[in-house]
Amino acid sequence: MYICVCKGVTDRAILEAVSQGAERMRDLKVNLGITEQCGICACHAKRVLDQALMRETPAQPPVT
Ligand code: FES
Protein backbone atom coordinates (compact mmCIF):
# COMPACT_ATOMS: atom_id res chain seq x y z
CA MET A 1 0.00 0.00 0.00
CA TYR A 2 1.23 3.46 -0.84
CA ILE A 3 2.00 5.57 2.21
CA CYS A 4 3.54 8.57 0.46
CA VAL A 5 1.89 9.17 -2.89
CA CYS A 6 4.12 12.12 -3.75
CA LYS A 7 7.25 9.98 -3.58
CA GLY A 8 5.67 6.61 -4.36
CA VAL A 9 6.75 5.08 -1.05
CA THR A 10 4.98 1.93 0.13
CA ASP A 11 4.64 0.39 3.57
CA ARG A 12 7.01 -2.36 2.41
CA ALA A 13 9.66 0.25 1.62
CA ILE A 14 9.31 1.61 5.15
CA LEU A 15 9.60 -1.88 6.63
CA GLU A 16 12.72 -2.48 4.57
CA ALA A 17 14.20 0.86 5.67
CA VAL A 18 13.60 -0.10 9.31
CA SER A 19 15.25 -3.48 8.77
CA GLN A 20 18.26 -1.56 7.43
CA GLY A 21 18.45 0.70 10.47
CA ALA A 22 15.91 3.52 10.07
CA GLU A 23 14.54 4.52 13.49
CA ARG A 24 13.07 7.98 13.06
CA MET A 25 10.91 9.95 10.68
CA ARG A 26 14.03 11.88 9.76
CA ASP A 27 15.59 8.62 8.52
CA LEU A 28 12.57 7.99 6.31
CA LYS A 29 12.75 11.52 4.98
CA VAL A 30 16.43 11.26 4.13
CA ASN A 31 16.29 7.71 2.76
CA LEU A 32 12.88 7.64 1.06
CA GLY A 33 11.79 11.26 0.69
CA ILE A 34 8.73 10.87 2.91
CA THR A 35 7.10 14.22 3.85
CA GLU A 36 9.36 16.16 1.49
CA GLN A 37 6.46 17.49 -0.55
CA CYS A 38 2.89 17.89 0.72
CA GLY A 39 3.51 16.20 4.10
CA ILE A 40 0.07 14.56 4.25
CA CYS A 41 1.75 11.17 4.68
CA ALA A 42 3.46 12.08 7.97
CA CYS A 43 0.90 10.59 10.40
CA HIS A 44 0.46 7.37 8.47
CA ALA A 45 4.20 6.98 7.89
CA LYS A 46 4.84 7.45 11.62
CA ARG A 47 2.31 4.75 12.44
CA VAL A 48 3.93 2.31 10.00
CA LEU A 49 7.37 3.23 11.36
CA ASP A 50 6.28 2.62 14.96
CA GLN A 51 4.73 -0.73 14.08
CA ALA A 52 7.85 -1.77 12.18
CA LEU A 53 10.09 -0.77 15.10
CA MET A 54 7.97 -2.82 17.49
CA ARG A 55 8.44 -5.85 15.24
CA GLU A 56 12.18 -5.27 14.97
CA THR A 57 12.72 -4.87 18.70
CA PRO A 58 13.02 -8.24 20.43
CA ALA A 59 10.87 -8.72 23.49
CA GLN A 60 12.65 -7.90 26.71
CA PRO A 61 13.14 -10.81 29.10
CA PRO A 62 11.39 -10.38 32.44
CA VAL A 63 13.51 -8.78 35.15
CA THR A 64 14.27 -11.25 37.92
S1 FES B 1 2.17 12.15 0.36
FE1 FES B 1 4.15 12.17 1.20
S2 FES B 1 4.94 14.14 0.77
FE2 FES B 1 2.96 14.10 -0.17
PDB file of C-alpha atoms and ligand atoms in Angstrom:
ATOM      1  CA  MET A   1       0.000   0.000   0.000  1.00  0.00           C
ATOM      2  CA  TYR A   2       1.225   3.460  -0.836  1.00  0.00           C
ATOM      3  CA  ILE A   3       2.004   5.568   2.210  1.00  0.00           C
ATOM      4  CA  CYS A   4       3.540   8.568   0.458  1.00  0.00           C
ATOM      5  CA  VAL A   5       1.890   9.175  -2.887  1.00  0.00           C
ATOM      6  CA  CYS A   6       4.120  12.118  -3.753  1.00  0.00           C
ATOM      7  CA  LYS A   7       7.252   9.979  -3.580  1.00  0.00           C
ATOM      8  CA  GLY A   8       5.671   6.611  -4.364  1.00  0.00           C
ATOM      9  CA  VAL A   9       6.751   5.077  -1.051  1.00  0.00           C
ATOM     10  CA  THR A  10       4.984   1.927   0.127  1.00  0.00           C
ATOM     11  CA  ASP A  11       4.639   0.392   3.566  1.00  0.00           C
ATOM     12  CA  ARG A  12       7.014  -2.356   2.412  1.00  0.00           C
ATOM     13  CA  ALA A  13       9.656   0.245   1.616  1.00  0.00           C
ATOM     14  CA  ILE A  14       9.312   1.614   5.150  1.00  0.00           C
ATOM     15  CA  LEU A  15       9.598  -1.884   6.634  1.00  0.00           C
ATOM     16  CA  GLU A  16      12.725  -2.484   4.573  1.00  0.00           C
ATOM     17  CA  ALA A  17      14.197   0.856   5.665  1.00  0.00           C
ATOM     18  CA  VAL A  18      13.602  -0.103   9.306  1.00  0.00           C
ATOM     19  CA  SER A  19      15.247  -3.478   8.769  1.00  0.00           C
ATOM     20  CA  GLN A  20      18.258  -1.560   7.434  1.00  0.00           C
ATOM     21  CA  GLY A  21      18.446   0.705  10.475  1.00  0.00           C
ATOM     22  CA  ALA A  22      15.915   3.516  10.074  1.00  0.00           C
ATOM     23  CA  GLU A  23      14.544   4.520  13.486  1.00  0.00           C
ATOM     24  CA  ARG A  24      13.067   7.983  13.059  1.00  0.00           C
ATOM     25  CA  MET A  25      10.908   9.952  10.675  1.00  0.00           C
ATOM     26  CA  ARG A  26      14.033  11.876   9.764  1.00  0.00           C
ATOM     27  CA  ASP A  27      15.592   8.624   8.523  1.00  0.00           C
ATOM     28  CA  LEU A  28      12.565   7.988   6.310  1.00  0.00           C
ATOM     29  CA  LYS A  29      12.746  11.519   4.980  1.00  0.00           C
ATOM     30  CA  VAL A  30      16.426  11.256   4.129  1.00  0.00           C
ATOM     31  CA  ASN A  31      16.292   7.710   2.759  1.00  0.00           C
ATOM     32  CA  LEU A  32      12.880   7.643   1.059  1.00  0.00           C
ATOM     33  CA  GLY A  33      11.789  11.258   0.686  1.00  0.00           C
ATOM     34  CA  ILE A  34       8.732  10.868   2.906  1.00  0.00           C
ATOM     35  CA  THR A  35       7.105  14.225   3.846  1.00  0.00           C
ATOM     36  CA  GLU A  36       9.357  16.159   1.487  1.00  0.00           C
ATOM     37  CA  GLN A  37       6.457  17.489  -0.553  1.00  0.00           C
ATOM     38  CA  CYS A  38       2.889  17.891   0.725  1.00  0.00           C
ATOM     39  CA  GLY A  39       3.507  16.202   4.103  1.00  0.00           C
ATOM     40  CA  ILE A  40       0.074  14.563   4.246  1.00  0.00           C
ATOM     41  CA  CYS A  41       1.746  11.172   4.678  1.00  0.00           C
ATOM     42  CA  ALA A  42       3.458  12.084   7.975  1.00  0.00           C
ATOM     43  CA  CYS A  43       0.900  10.587  10.400  1.00  0.00           C
ATOM     44  CA  HIS A  44       0.458   7.375   8.468  1.00  0.00           C
ATOM     45  CA  ALA A  45       4.197   6.979   7.894  1.00  0.00           C
ATOM     46  CA  LYS A  46       4.837   7.451  11.619  1.00  0.00           C
ATOM     47  CA  ARG A  47       2.311   4.746  12.438  1.00  0.00           C
ATOM     48  CA  VAL A  48       3.933   2.311   9.996  1.00  0.00           C
ATOM     49  CA  LEU A  49       7.369   3.228  11.357  1.00  0.00           C
ATOM     50  CA  ASP A  50       6.283   2.622  14.961  1.00  0.00           C
ATOM     51  CA  GLN A  51       4.733  -0.734  14.080  1.00  0.00           C
ATOM     52  CA  ALA A  52       7.852  -1.775  12.176  1.00  0.00           C
ATOM     53  CA  LEU A  53      10.090  -0.774  15.096  1.00  0.00           C
ATOM     54  CA  MET A  54       7.972  -2.822  17.494  1.00  0.00           C
ATOM     55  CA  ARG A  55       8.441  -5.845  15.244  1.00  0.00           C
ATOM     56  CA  GLU A  56      12.181  -5.270  14.970  1.00  0.00           C
ATOM     57  CA  THR A  57      12.721  -4.867  18.704  1.00  0.00           C
ATOM     58  CA  PRO A  58      13.021  -8.235  20.429  1.00  0.00           C
ATOM     59  CA  ALA A  59      10.873  -8.717  23.493  1.00  0.00           C
ATOM     60  CA  GLN A  60      12.650  -7.897  26.712  1.00  0.00           C
ATOM     61  CA  PRO A  61      13.138 -10.814  29.098  1.00  0.00           C
ATOM     62  CA  PRO A  62      11.392 -10.381  32.443  1.00  0.00           C
ATOM     63  CA  VAL A  63      13.513  -8.778  35.147  1.00  0.00           C
ATOM     64  CA  THR A  64      14.268 -11.249  37.924  1.00  0.00           C
TER      65      THR A  64
HETATM   66  S1  FES B   1       2.171  12.149   0.357  1.00  0.00           S
HETATM   67 FE1  FES B   1       4.152  12.168   1.202  1.00  0.00          FE
HETATM   68  S2  FES B   1       4.940  14.141   0.767  1.00  0.00           S
HETATM   69 FE2  FES B   1       2.963  14.098  -0.170  1.00  0.00          FE
END
